[in-house]
JSON list of C-alpha atoms in Angstrom, two decimals:
[
{"chain": "A", "resi": 1, "resn": "MET", "atom": "CA", "xyz": [127.92, 112.55, 127.74]},
{"chain": "A", "resi": 2, "resn": "ASN", "atom": "CA", "xyz": [124.59, 113.13, 125.99]},
{"chain": "A", "resi": 3, "resn": "GLU", "atom": "CA", "xyz": [125.58, 112.11, 122.50]},
{"chain": "A", "resi": 4, "resn": "GLU", "atom": "CA", "xyz": [122.90, 111.83, 119.86]},
{"chain": "A", "resi": 5, "resn": "ILE", "atom": "CA", "xyz": [121.16, 108.58, 119.10]},
{"chain": "A", "resi": 6, "resn": "THR", "atom": "CA", "xyz": [119.66, 107.43, 115.83]},
{"chain": "A", "resi": 7, "resn": "ILE", "atom": "CA", "xyz": [116.04, 106.31, 115.88]},
{"chain": "A", "resi": 8, "resn": "ASN", "atom": "CA", "xyz": [113.86, 105.05, 113.06]},
{"chain": "A", "resi": 9, "resn": "ILE", "atom": "CA", "xyz": [110.36, 106.47, 112.81]},
{"chain": "A", "resi": 10, "resn": "ARG", "atom": "CA", "xyz": [107.95, 103.97, 111.22]},
{"chain": "A", "resi": 11, "resn": "PRO", "atom": "CA", "xyz": [104.58, 105.44, 110.13]},
{"chain": "A", "resi": 12, "resn": "VAL", "atom": "CA", "xyz": [101.73, 102.99, 110.79]},
{"chain": "A", "resi": 13, "resn": "ASP", "atom": "CA", "xyz": [97.97, 103.01, 111.07]},
{"chain": "A", "resi": 14, "resn": "PRO", "atom": "CA", "xyz": [96.93, 100.18, 113.41]},
{"chain": "A", "resi": 15, "resn": "ASN", "atom": "CA", "xyz": [93.18, 100.42, 112.86]},
{"chain": "A", "resi": 16, "resn": "ASN", "atom": "CA", "xyz": [93.35, 100.89, 109.11]},
{"chain": "A", "resi": 17, "resn": "ASN", "atom": "CA", "xyz": [94.75, 97.54, 107.95]},
{"chain": "A", "resi": 18, "resn": "PRO", "atom": "CA", "xyz": [92.82, 96.87, 104.75]},
{"chain": "A", "resi": 19, "resn": "ALA", "atom": "CA", "xyz": [93.72, 93.18, 104.56]},
{"chain": "A", "resi": 20, "resn": "LEU", "atom": "CA", "xyz": [90.61, 92.22, 106.54]},
{"chain": "A", "resi": 21, "resn": "PRO", "atom": "CA", "xyz": [88.04, 94.71, 107.82]},
{"chain": "A", "resi": 22, "resn": "ASN", "atom": "CA", "xyz": [87.39, 94.91, 111.56]},
{"chain": "A", "resi": 23, "resn": "SER", "atom": "CA", "xyz": [90.23, 92.57, 112.47]},
{"chain": "A", "resi": 24, "resn": "PHE", "atom": "CA", "xyz": [92.16, 93.52, 115.58]},
{"chain": "A", "resi": 25, "resn": "ASN", "atom": "CA", "xyz": [94.74, 90.72, 115.36]},
{"chain": "A", "resi": 26, "resn": "LEU", "atom": "CA", "xyz": [96.42, 91.97, 112.19]},
{"chain": "A", "resi": 27, "resn": "PRO", "atom": "CA", "xyz": [99.69, 93.89, 112.22]},
{"chain": "A", "resi": 28, "resn": "PRO", "atom": "CA", "xyz": [99.32, 97.63, 111.57]},
{"chain": "A", "resi": 29, "resn": "TRP", "atom": "CA", "xyz": [99.38, 98.95, 108.02]},
{"chain": "A", "resi": 30, "resn": "VAL", "atom": "CA", "xyz": [102.80, 100.48, 107.33]},
{"chain": "A", "resi": 31, "resn": "MET", "atom": "CA", "xyz": [102.27, 103.75, 105.43]},
{"chain": "A", "resi": 32, "resn": "GLY", "atom": "CA", "xyz": [105.76, 104.17, 104.04]},
{"chain": "A", "resi": 33, "resn": "SER", "atom": "CA", "xyz": [109.46, 103.77, 104.58]},
{"chain": "A", "resi": 34, "resn": "ASP", "atom": "CA", "xyz": [111.12, 104.56, 107.88]},
{"chain": "A", "resi": 35, "resn": "LEU", "atom": "CA", "xyz": [112.41, 108.04, 108.61]},
{"chain": "A", "resi": 36, "resn": "GLU", "atom": "CA", "xyz": [115.81, 108.01, 110.29]},
{"chain": "A", "resi": 37, "resn": "ILE", "atom": "CA", "xyz": [116.46, 110.91, 112.65]},
{"chain": "A", "resi": 38, "resn": "GLN", "atom": "CA", "xyz": [119.21, 111.79, 115.10]},
{"chain": "A", "resi": 39, "resn": "VAL", "atom": "CA", "xyz": [118.17, 113.17, 118.48]},
{"chain": "A", "resi": 40, "resn": "ASN", "atom": "CA", "xyz": [119.58, 113.80, 121.90]},
{"chain": "A", "resi": 41, "resn": "PRO", "atom": "CA", "xyz": [118.31, 111.13, 124.35]},
{"chain": "A", "resi": 42, "resn": "MET", "atom": "CA", "xyz": [117.49, 113.89, 126.86]},
{"chain": "A", "resi": 43, "resn": "VAL", "atom": "CA", "xyz": [114.72, 115.46, 124.72]},
{"chain": "A", "resi": 44, "resn": "SER", "atom": "CA", "xyz": [111.14, 114.91, 125.81]},
{"chain": "A", "resi": 45, "resn": "VAL", "atom": "CA", "xyz": [108.51, 113.01, 123.86]},
{"chain": "A", "resi": 46, "resn": "LEU", "atom": "CA", "xyz": [106.74, 116.32, 123.14]},
{"chain": "A", "resi": 47, "resn": "ASP", "atom": "CA", "xyz": [109.97, 117.66, 121.65]},
{"chain": "A", "resi": 48, "resn": "LEU", "atom": "CA", "xyz": [110.27, 114.48, 119.59]},
{"chain": "A", "resi": 49, "resn": "HIS", "atom": "CA", "xyz": [106.81, 115.20, 118.15]},
{"chain": "A", "resi": 50, "resn": "GLY", "atom": "CA", "xyz": [108.11, 118.57, 116.95]},
{"chain": "A", "resi": 51, "resn": "ILE", "atom": "CA", "xyz": [111.29, 117.00, 115.55]},
{"chain": "A", "resi": 52, "resn": "ILE", "atom": "CA", "xyz": [109.23, 114.46, 113.59]},
{"chain": "A", "resi": 53, "resn": "GLU", "atom": "CA", "xyz": [106.94, 117.21, 112.28]},
{"chain": "A", "resi": 54, "resn": "GLN", "atom": "CA", "xyz": [109.92, 119.34, 111.19]},
{"chain": "A", "resi": 55, "resn": "SER", "atom": "CA", "xyz": [111.77, 116.38, 109.63]},
{"chain": "A", "resi": 56, "resn": "LYS", "atom": "CA", "xyz": [108.70, 115.44, 107.63]},
{"chain": "A", "resi": 57, "resn": "GLU", "atom": "CA", "xyz": [108.22, 119.05, 106.47]},
{"chain": "A", "resi": 58, "resn": "ASP", "atom": "CA", "xyz": [111.87, 119.21, 105.37]},
{"chain": "A", "resi": 59, "resn": "LEU", "atom": "CA", "xyz": [111.50, 115.91, 103.54]},
{"chain": "A", "resi": 60, "resn": "GLU", "atom": "CA", "xyz": [108.38, 117.16, 101.73]},
{"chain": "A", "resi": 61, "resn": "ALA", "atom": "CA", "xyz": [110.04, 120.48, 100.87]},
{"chain": "A", "resi": 62, "resn": "SER", "atom": "CA", "xyz": [112.95, 118.67, 99.23]},
{"chain": "A", "resi": 63, "resn": "ASP", "atom": "CA", "xyz": [110.54, 116.67, 97.05]},
{"chain": "A", "resi": 64, "resn": "SER", "atom": "CA", "xyz": [109.11, 119.09, 94.49]},
{"chain": "A", "resi": 65, "resn": "THR", "atom": "CA", "xyz": [106.51, 116.57, 93.25]},
{"chain": "A", "resi": 66, "resn": "SER", "atom": "CA", "xyz": [104.94, 116.07, 96.68]},
{"chain": "A", "resi": 67, "resn": "ARG", "atom": "CA", "xyz": [101.58, 117.64, 97.42]},
{"chain": "A", "resi": 68, "resn": "ASN", "atom": "CA", "xyz": [101.20, 116.15, 100.88]},
{"chain": "A", "resi": 69, "resn": "LYS", "atom": "CA", "xyz": [100.02, 118.40, 103.66]},
{"chain": "A", "resi": 70, "resn": "PHE", "atom": "CA", "xyz": [102.19, 118.52, 106.74]},
{"chain": "A", "resi": 71, "resn": "ILE", "atom": "CA", "xyz": [101.57, 116.25, 109.70]},
{"chain": "A", "resi": 72, "resn": "SER", "atom": "CA", "xyz": [100.73, 118.12, 112.88]},
{"chain": "A", "resi": 73, "resn": "ARG", "atom": "CA", "xyz": [102.59, 117.22, 116.06]},
{"chain": "A", "resi": 74, "resn": "HIS", "atom": "CA", "xyz": [99.23, 117.26, 117.83]},
{"chain": "A", "resi": 75, "resn": "ARG", "atom": "CA", "xyz": [97.98, 114.41, 115.64]},
{"chain": "A", "resi": 76, "resn": "LEU", "atom": "CA", "xyz": [100.86, 112.02, 116.42]},
{"chain": "A", "resi": 77, "resn": "GLN", "atom": "CA", "xyz": [100.70, 109.03, 118.73]},
{"chain": "A", "resi": 78, "resn": "LEU", "atom": "CA", "xyz": [103.98, 107.24, 119.50]},
{"chain": "A", "resi": 79, "resn": "ARG", "atom": "CA", "xyz": [104.39, 103.54, 120.26]},
{"chain": "A", "resi": 80, "resn": "VAL", "atom": "CA", "xyz": [107.53, 102.20, 121.89]},
{"chain": "A", "resi": 81, "resn": "ASN", "atom": "CA", "xyz": [107.90, 98.41, 121.98]},
{"chain": "A", "resi": 82, "resn": "GLY", "atom": "CA", "xyz": [104.23, 98.04, 121.04]},
{"chain": "A", "resi": 83, "resn": "LYS", "atom": "CA", "xyz": [102.95, 100.22, 123.90]},
{"chain": "A", "resi": 84, "resn": "ALA", "atom": "CA", "xyz": [101.44, 103.65, 123.33]},
{"chain": "A", "resi": 85, "resn": "VAL", "atom": "CA", "xyz": [103.10, 106.57, 125.07]},
{"chain": "A", "resi": 86, "resn": "VAL", "atom": "CA", "xyz": [100.29, 107.95, 127.21]},
{"chain": "A", "resi": 87, "resn": "PRO", "atom": "CA", "xyz": [99.88, 111.73, 127.64]},
{"chain": "A", "resi": 88, "resn": "SER", "atom": "CA", "xyz": [101.08, 111.59, 131.25]},
{"chain": "A", "resi": 89, "resn": "LYS", "atom": "CA", "xyz": [104.49, 110.34, 130.00]},
{"chain": "A", "resi": 90, "resn": "GLU", "atom": "CA", "xyz": [104.91, 112.84, 127.17]},
{"chain": "A", "resi": 91, "resn": "ASN", "atom": "CA", "xyz": [107.16, 115.05, 129.32]},
{"chain": "A", "resi": 92, "resn": "TRP", "atom": "CA", "xyz": [109.52, 112.15, 129.96]},
{"chain": "A", "resi": 93, "resn": "THR", "atom": "CA", "xyz": [112.87, 112.04, 128.18]},
{"chain": "A", "resi": 94, "resn": "LEU", "atom": "CA", "xyz": [113.63, 109.41, 125.58]},
{"chain": "A", "resi": 95, "resn": "ARG", "atom": "CA", "xyz": [116.22, 107.87, 127.91]},
{"chain": "A", "resi": 96, "resn": "ARG", "atom": "CA", "xyz": [113.66, 107.55, 130.72]},
{"chain": "A", "resi": 97, "resn": "LEU", "atom": "CA", "xyz": [111.26, 105.79, 128.33]},
{"chain": "A", "resi": 98, "resn": "GLY", "atom": "CA", "xyz": [113.99, 103.33, 127.39]},
{"chain": "A", "resi": 99, "resn": "ILE", "atom": "CA", "xyz": [114.54, 104.52, 123.84]},
{"chain": "A", "resi": 100, "resn": "TYR", "atom": "CA", "xyz": [118.04, 103.67, 122.70]},
{"chain": "A", "resi": 101, "resn": "ASN", "atom": "CA", "xyz": [120.16, 103.80, 119.53]},
{"chain": "A", "resi": 102, "resn": "ASN", "atom": "CA", "xyz": [118.74, 102.24, 116.31]},
{"chain": "A", "resi": 103, "resn": "MET", "atom": "CA", "xyz": [115.34, 101.64, 117.90]},
{"chain": "A", "resi": 104, "resn": "ILE", "atom": "CA", "xyz": [112.15, 101.65, 115.83]},
{"chain": "A", "resi": 105, "resn": "ILE", "atom": "CA", "xyz": [109.39, 103.92, 117.10]},
{"chain": "A", "resi": 106, "resn": "GLN", "atom": "CA", "xyz": [105.98, 103.61, 115.53]},
{"chain": "A", "resi": 107, "resn": "VAL", "atom": "CA", "xyz": [104.17, 106.84, 114.72]},
{"chain": "A", "resi": 108, "resn": "GLU", "atom": "CA", "xyz": [100.43, 106.63, 114.15]},
{"chain": "A", "resi": 109, "resn": "PRO", "atom": "CA", "xyz": [97.60, 109.11, 113.73]},
{"chain": "A", "resi": 110, "resn": "THR", "atom": "CA", "xyz": [95.55, 109.86, 116.83]},
{"chain": "A", "resi": 111, "resn": "VAL", "atom": "CA", "xyz": [92.45, 109.08, 114.74]},
{"chain": "A", "resi": 112, "resn": "SER", "atom": "CA", "xyz": [92.71, 106.32, 112.17]},
{"chain": "A", "resi": 113, "resn": "GLY", "atom": "CA", "xyz": [92.96, 107.75, 108.65]},
{"chain": "A", "resi": 114, "resn": "ASP", "atom": "CA", "xyz": [93.50, 111.29, 109.96]},
{"chain": "A", "resi": 115, "resn": "TRP", "atom": "CA", "xyz": [96.74, 111.64, 108.00]},
{"chain": "A", "resi": 116, "resn": "TYR", "atom": "CA", "xyz": [98.92, 109.58, 105.70]},
{"chain": "A", "resi": 117, "resn": "TRP", "atom": "CA", "xyz": [102.70, 109.61, 105.48]},
{"chain": "A", "resi": 118, "resn": "HIS", "atom": "CA", "xyz": [102.71, 110.26, 101.72]},
{"chain": "A", "resi": 119, "resn": "SER", "atom": "CA", "xyz": [100.31, 111.91, 99.31]},
{"chain": "A", "resi": 120, "resn": "LYS", "atom": "CA", "xyz": [97.44, 110.04, 97.69]},
{"chain": "A", "resi": 121, "resn": "ASP", "atom": "CA", "xyz": [99.30, 110.23, 94.36]},
{"chain": "A", "resi": 122, "resn": "TYR", "atom": "CA", "xyz": [102.23, 108.33, 95.88]},
{"chain": "A", "resi": 123, "resn": "TYR", "atom": "CA", "xyz": [100.01, 105.45, 97.02]},
{"chain": "A", "resi": 124, "resn": "GLU", "atom": "CA", "xyz": [98.23, 105.36, 93.64]},
{"chain": "A", "resi": 125, "resn": "GLU", "atom": "CA", "xyz": [101.52, 105.19, 91.74]},
{"chain": "A", "resi": 126, "resn": "GLN", "atom": "CA", "xyz": [102.85, 102.46, 94.01]},
{"chain": "A", "resi": 127, "resn": "PHE", "atom": "CA", "xyz": [99.69, 100.38, 93.66]},
{"chain": "A", "resi": 128, "resn": "MET", "atom": "CA", "xyz": [99.55, 100.83, 89.88]},
{"chain": "A", "resi": 129, "resn": "THR", "atom": "CA", "xyz": [103.18, 99.71, 89.63]},
{"chain": "A", "resi": 130, "resn": "LYS", "atom": "CA", "xyz": [102.29, 96.61, 91.64]},
{"chain": "A", "resi": 131, "resn": "VAL", "atom": "CA", "xyz": [99.32, 95.83, 89.36]},
{"chain": "A", "resi": 132, "resn": "LEU", "atom": "CA", "xyz": [101.44, 96.24, 86.21]},
{"chain": "A", "resi": 133, "resn": "GLU", "atom": "CA", "xyz": [104.16, 93.98, 87.66]},
{"chain": "A", "resi": 134, "resn": "VAL", "atom": "CA", "xyz": [101.59, 91.25, 88.31]},
{"chain": "A", "resi": 135, "resn": "LEU", "atom": "CA", "xyz": [100.15, 91.59, 84.80]},
{"chain": "A", "resi": 136, "resn": "ARG", "atom": "CA", "xyz": [103.58, 91.53, 83.15]},
{"chain": "A", "resi": 137, "resn": "SER", "atom": "CA", "xyz": [104.64, 88.46, 85.14]},
{"chain": "A", "resi": 138, "resn": "ARG", "atom": "CA", "xyz": [101.81, 86.35, 83.69]},
{"chain": "A", "resi": 139, "resn": "THR", "atom": "CA", "xyz": [103.07, 83.84, 81.14]},
{"chain": "A", "resi": 140, "resn": "THR", "atom": "CA", "xyz": [99.74, 82.81, 79.66]},
{"chain": "A", "resi": 141, "resn": "THR", "atom": "CA", "xyz": [98.46, 84.22, 76.39]},
{"chain": "A", "resi": 142, "resn": "PRO", "atom": "CA", "xyz": [96.28, 86.15, 76.08]},
{"chain": "A", "resi": 143, "resn": "LYS", "atom": "CA", "xyz": [97.15, 88.07, 79.19]},
{"chain": "A", "resi": 144, "resn": "ALA", "atom": "CA", "xyz": [93.49, 88.42, 80.17]},
{"chain": "A", "resi": 145, "resn": "ILE", "atom": "CA", "xyz": [92.73, 87.94, 83.84]},
{"chain": "A", "resi": 146, "resn": "ALA", "atom": "CA", "xyz": [89.59, 88.12, 85.92]},
{"chain": "A", "resi": 147, "resn": "LEU", "atom": "CA", "xyz": [89.42, 91.03, 88.35]},
{"chain": "A", "resi": 148, "resn": "SER", "atom": "CA", "xyz": [88.80, 88.64, 91.24]},
{"chain": "A", "resi": 149, "resn": "GLU", "atom": "CA", "xyz": [92.01, 86.76, 90.42]},
{"chain": "A", "resi": 150, "resn": "LEU", "atom": "CA", "xyz": [93.93, 90.01, 89.96]},
{"chain": "A", "resi": 151, "resn": "SER", "atom": "CA", "xyz": [92.74, 91.32, 93.33]},
{"chain": "A", "resi": 152, "resn": "ILE", "atom": "CA", "xyz": [94.07, 88.17, 95.01]},
{"chain": "A", "resi": 153, "resn": "LEU", "atom": "CA", "xyz": [97.43, 88.51, 93.27]},
{"chain": "A", "resi": 154, "resn": "VAL", "atom": "CA", "xyz": [97.99, 92.19, 94.05]},
{"chain": "A", "resi": 155, "resn": "GLY", "atom": "CA", "xyz": [96.70, 92.03, 97.61]},
{"chain": "A", "resi": 156, "resn": "PHE", "atom": "CA", "xyz": [94.89, 94.87, 99.32]},
{"chain": "A", "resi": 157, "resn": "ILE", "atom": "CA", "xyz": [94.34, 98.38, 98.04]},
{"chain": "A", "resi": 158, "resn": "PRO", "atom": "CA", "xyz": [95.95, 101.01, 100.29]},
{"chain": "A", "resi": 159, "resn": "PRO", "atom": "CA", "xyz": [93.33, 102.94, 102.32]},
{"chain": "A", "resi": 160, "resn": "PRO", "atom": "CA", "xyz": [94.07, 106.39, 100.78]},
{"chain": "A", "resi": 161, "resn": "ILE", "atom": "CA", "xyz": [92.82, 105.18, 97.38]},
{"chain": "A", "resi": 162, "resn": "GLN", "atom": "CA", "xyz": [89.28, 104.59, 98.72]},
{"chain": "A", "resi": 163, "resn": "SER", "atom": "CA", "xyz": [87.88, 102.69, 95.75]},
{"chain": "A", "resi": 164, "resn": "ASN", "atom": "CA", "xyz": [87.61, 99.13, 94.55]},
{"chain": "A", "resi": 165, "resn": "LEU", "atom": "CA", "xyz": [90.03, 97.59, 92.05]},
{"chain": "A", "resi": 166, "resn": "LYS", "atom": "CA", "xyz": [87.72, 97.96, 89.05]},
{"chain": "A", "resi": 167, "resn": "ALA", "atom": "CA", "xyz": [87.07, 101.66, 89.67]},
{"chain": "A", "resi": 168, "resn": "PHE", "atom": "CA", "xyz": [90.78, 102.26, 90.25]},
{"chain": "A", "resi": 169, "resn": "LEU", "atom": "CA", "xyz": [91.85, 100.54, 87.04]},
{"chain": "A", "resi": 170, "resn": "ARG", "atom": "CA", "xyz": [89.26, 102.41, 84.95]},
{"chain": "A", "resi": 171, "resn": "ARG", "atom": "CA", "xyz": [91.14, 105.61, 85.74]},
{"chain": "A", "resi": 172, "resn": "TYR", "atom": "CA", "xyz": [94.10, 104.28, 83.73]},
{"chain": "A", "resi": 173, "resn": "PRO", "atom": "CA", "xyz": [92.75, 103.24, 80.31]},
{"chain": "A", "resi": 174, "resn": "GLU", "atom": "CA", "xyz": [96.14, 103.89, 78.71]},
{"chain": "A", "resi": 175, "resn": "LYS", "atom": "CA", "xyz": [97.76, 101.25, 80.94]},
{"chain": "A", "resi": 176, "resn": "VAL", "atom": "CA", "xyz": [95.08, 98.63, 81.49]},
{"chain": "A", "resi": 177, "resn": "HIS", "atom": "CA", "xyz": [92.30, 97.55, 79.14]},
{"chain": "A", "resi": 178, "resn": "ILE", "atom": "CA", "xyz": [89.13, 96.46, 80.96]},
{"chain": "A", "resi": 179, "resn": "TYR", "atom": "CA", "xyz": [86.16, 94.83, 79.33]},
{"chain": "A", "resi": 180, "resn": "CYS", "atom": "CA", "xyz": [82.98, 93.22, 80.65]},
{"chain": "A", "resi": 181, "resn": "ASP", "atom": "CA", "xyz": [81.93, 89.84, 79.37]},
{"chain": "A", "resi": 182, "resn": "PHE", "atom": "CA", "xyz": [78.35, 88.94, 80.26]}
]
């Protein structure tokens, strides 16, 4: 009777959306792709924390290039249908909370920026790929572009990078040539 259900774990950071600082009306910043796990609907929320922690550790162990530290179950906050699961309901089962098959559960750090779903290297590679795609898509010659225009085209810098666009691009002189024109 208690067959397993599939739930999607979506890592977000609601207070760390870099699109606009100090804006509470923005959607949360999604840290990475969803993690699909299969669980029994009769497990408690506390047990789900442990399952998420173990699934993430297994995922990191299978990726030999990853240098991400594990995510502690004590640093997870779950959101179901946009509402945080309060500590008094952490002993409830998933069925009692109304979690059903193919549902998306948001997982966020208890303190904004406390952990990230992937390593810093992952976010840097993804952002650099995005910058290079924007630069390659330009049809004008020469392919020079002002940093202010480039920052609008690529969007925000993910929070783990913690630098501005100019400082980030200077770390990759083999990919991007930067010059100052006074």
